[in-house]
Tab-separated table of C-alpha atoms in Angstrom:
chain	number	residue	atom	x	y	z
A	1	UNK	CA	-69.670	15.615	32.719
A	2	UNK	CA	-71.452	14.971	35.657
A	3	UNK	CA	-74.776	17.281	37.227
A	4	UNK	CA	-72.300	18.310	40.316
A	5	UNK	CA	-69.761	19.732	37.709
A	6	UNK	CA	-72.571	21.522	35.636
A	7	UNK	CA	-73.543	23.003	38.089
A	8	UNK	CA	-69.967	24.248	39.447
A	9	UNK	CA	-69.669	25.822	36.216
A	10	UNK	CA	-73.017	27.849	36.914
A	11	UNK	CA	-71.679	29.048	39.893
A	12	UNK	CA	-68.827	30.295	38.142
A	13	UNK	CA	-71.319	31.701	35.763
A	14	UNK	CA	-73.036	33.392	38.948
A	15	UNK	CA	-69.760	34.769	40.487
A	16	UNK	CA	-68.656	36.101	37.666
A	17	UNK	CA	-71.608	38.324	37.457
A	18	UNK	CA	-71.651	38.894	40.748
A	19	UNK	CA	-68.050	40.369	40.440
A	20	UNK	CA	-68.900	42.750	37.597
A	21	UNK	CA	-71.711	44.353	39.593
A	22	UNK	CA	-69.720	46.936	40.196
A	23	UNK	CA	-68.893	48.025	37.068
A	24	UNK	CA	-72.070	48.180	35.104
A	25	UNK	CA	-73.748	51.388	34.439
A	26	UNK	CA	-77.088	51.548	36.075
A	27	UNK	CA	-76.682	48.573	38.985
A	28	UNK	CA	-75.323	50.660	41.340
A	29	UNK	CA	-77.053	53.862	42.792
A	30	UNK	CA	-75.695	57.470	44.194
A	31	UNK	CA	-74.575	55.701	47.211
A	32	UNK	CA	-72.845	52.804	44.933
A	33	UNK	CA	-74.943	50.245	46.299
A	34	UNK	CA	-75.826	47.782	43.936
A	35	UNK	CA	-79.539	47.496	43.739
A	36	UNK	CA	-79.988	50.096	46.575
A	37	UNK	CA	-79.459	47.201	48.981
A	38	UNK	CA	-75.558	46.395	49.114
A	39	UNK	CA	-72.318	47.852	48.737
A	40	UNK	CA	-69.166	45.446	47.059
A	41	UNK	CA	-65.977	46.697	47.159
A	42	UNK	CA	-62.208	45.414	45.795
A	43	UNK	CA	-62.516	42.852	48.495
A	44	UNK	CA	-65.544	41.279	47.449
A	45	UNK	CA	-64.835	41.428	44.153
A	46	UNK	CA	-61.516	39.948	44.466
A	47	UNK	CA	-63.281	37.561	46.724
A	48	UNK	CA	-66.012	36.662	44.070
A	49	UNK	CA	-63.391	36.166	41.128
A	50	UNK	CA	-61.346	33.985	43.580
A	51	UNK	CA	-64.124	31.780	44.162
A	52	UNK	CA	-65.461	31.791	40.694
A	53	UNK	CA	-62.247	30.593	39.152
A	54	UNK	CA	-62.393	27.681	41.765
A	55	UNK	CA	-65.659	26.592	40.588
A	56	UNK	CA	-64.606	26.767	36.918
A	57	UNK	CA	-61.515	24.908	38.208
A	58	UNK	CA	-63.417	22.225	39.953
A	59	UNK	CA	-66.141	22.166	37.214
A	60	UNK	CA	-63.994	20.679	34.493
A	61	UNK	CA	-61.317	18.597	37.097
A	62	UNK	CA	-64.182	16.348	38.040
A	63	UNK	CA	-67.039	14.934	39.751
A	64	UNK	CA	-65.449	14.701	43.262
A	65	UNK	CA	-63.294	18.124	43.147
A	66	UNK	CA	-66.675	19.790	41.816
A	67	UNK	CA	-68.685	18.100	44.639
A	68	UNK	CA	-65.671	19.515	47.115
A	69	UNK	CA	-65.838	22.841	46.047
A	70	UNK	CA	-70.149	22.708	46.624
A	71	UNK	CA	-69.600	21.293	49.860
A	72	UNK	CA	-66.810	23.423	51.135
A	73	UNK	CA	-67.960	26.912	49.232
A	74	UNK	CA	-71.471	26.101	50.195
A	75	UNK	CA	-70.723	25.918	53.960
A	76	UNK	CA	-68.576	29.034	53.708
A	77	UNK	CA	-70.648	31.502	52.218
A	78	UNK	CA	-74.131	30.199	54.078
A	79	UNK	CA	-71.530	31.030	57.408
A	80	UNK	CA	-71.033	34.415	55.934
A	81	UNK	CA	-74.903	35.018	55.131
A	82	UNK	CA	-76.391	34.044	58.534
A	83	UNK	CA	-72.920	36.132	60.132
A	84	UNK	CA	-74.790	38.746	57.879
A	85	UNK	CA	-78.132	38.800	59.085
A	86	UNK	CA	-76.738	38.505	62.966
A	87	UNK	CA	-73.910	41.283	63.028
A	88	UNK	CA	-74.649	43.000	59.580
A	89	UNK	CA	-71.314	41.563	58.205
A	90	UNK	CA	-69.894	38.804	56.589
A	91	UNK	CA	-66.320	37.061	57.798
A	92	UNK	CA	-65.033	36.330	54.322
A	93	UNK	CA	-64.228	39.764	53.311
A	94	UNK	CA	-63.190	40.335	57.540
A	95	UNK	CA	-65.878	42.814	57.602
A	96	UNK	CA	-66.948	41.315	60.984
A	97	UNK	CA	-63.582	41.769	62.511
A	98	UNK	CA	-62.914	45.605	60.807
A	99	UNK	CA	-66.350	46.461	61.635
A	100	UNK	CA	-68.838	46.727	64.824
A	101	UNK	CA	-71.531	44.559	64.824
A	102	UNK	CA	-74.623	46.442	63.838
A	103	UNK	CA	-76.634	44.013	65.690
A	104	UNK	CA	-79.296	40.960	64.750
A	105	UNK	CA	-81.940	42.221	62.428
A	106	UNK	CA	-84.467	40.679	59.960
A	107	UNK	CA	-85.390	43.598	58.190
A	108	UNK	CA	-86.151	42.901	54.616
A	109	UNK	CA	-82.724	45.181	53.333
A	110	UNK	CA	-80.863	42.766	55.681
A	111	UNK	CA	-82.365	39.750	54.603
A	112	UNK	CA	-81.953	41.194	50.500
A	113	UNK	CA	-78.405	42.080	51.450
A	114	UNK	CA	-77.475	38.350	52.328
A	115	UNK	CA	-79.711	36.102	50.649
A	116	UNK	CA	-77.297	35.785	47.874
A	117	UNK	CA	-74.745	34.148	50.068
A	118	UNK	CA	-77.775	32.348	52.164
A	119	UNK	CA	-79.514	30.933	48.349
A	120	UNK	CA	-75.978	30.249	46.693
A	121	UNK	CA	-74.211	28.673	49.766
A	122	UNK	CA	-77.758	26.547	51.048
A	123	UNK	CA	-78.144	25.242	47.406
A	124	UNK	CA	-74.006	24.468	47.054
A	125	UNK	CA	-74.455	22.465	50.632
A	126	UNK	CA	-77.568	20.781	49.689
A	127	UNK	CA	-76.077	19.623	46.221
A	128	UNK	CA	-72.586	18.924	47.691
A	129	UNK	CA	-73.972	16.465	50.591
A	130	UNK	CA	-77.049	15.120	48.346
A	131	UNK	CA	-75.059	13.617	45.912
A	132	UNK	CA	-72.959	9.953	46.125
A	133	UNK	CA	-68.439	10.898	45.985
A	134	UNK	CA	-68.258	9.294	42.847
């Protein structure tokens, strides 16, 4: 097993948790955002396992799907993170077309709120495009 599926299979690892957010005590606060910086819905969560199971997928296929699913995953959700800290919504759960932009900001609970999709999708990219196809 190559370092490119390994670490698919982390990021499976990673979605997964970030899909259960949600539902453990304590995570989320009276406003249901988790931390006190973000809100996840069905969407995202749907969104999260989706994604997950595609890394697990690519993680045991092989070196080349797993260094597909870095390369196109990573790209995606660094998009959504920097559409995140310009409008204040991501495009993969359509938030930016079901919401109104709430403008470019680099406050630090805009930068919290996205640098989840900014860290996971700049390290997928990096990894993806680093390594050799085979």
């Amino acid at each position: 097993m190559s370092n490119l599926q390994k670490l698919a299979l982390g990021y499976f690892v990673a979605l997964m948790i970030a899909a259960s957010l949600n539902y453990i005590p304590g995570l989320t606060d009276e406003n249901g955002l988790a931390f006190g910086i973000f809100s996840l819905d069905i969407y995202d969560d749907a969104l999260h396992v989706a994604s997950a199971l595609w890394a697990l997928v690519a993680g045991l296929l092989s070196h080349r799907a797993a260094r597909s699913f870095l390369i196109l995953f990573g790209l995606a959700y660094l998009g959504d993170g920097i559409f995140g800290i310009f409008t204040g919504y991501g495009f993969l759960d359509l938030g930016i077309f079901t919401n109104r932009s709430a403008g470019f900001d680099v406050s630090l609970p805009r930068i919290l709120a996205n640098l989840p999709h900014l860290g996971l999708g700049g390290l997928a990219v990096w990894a993806g495009f680093r390594s050799s196809p085979e």
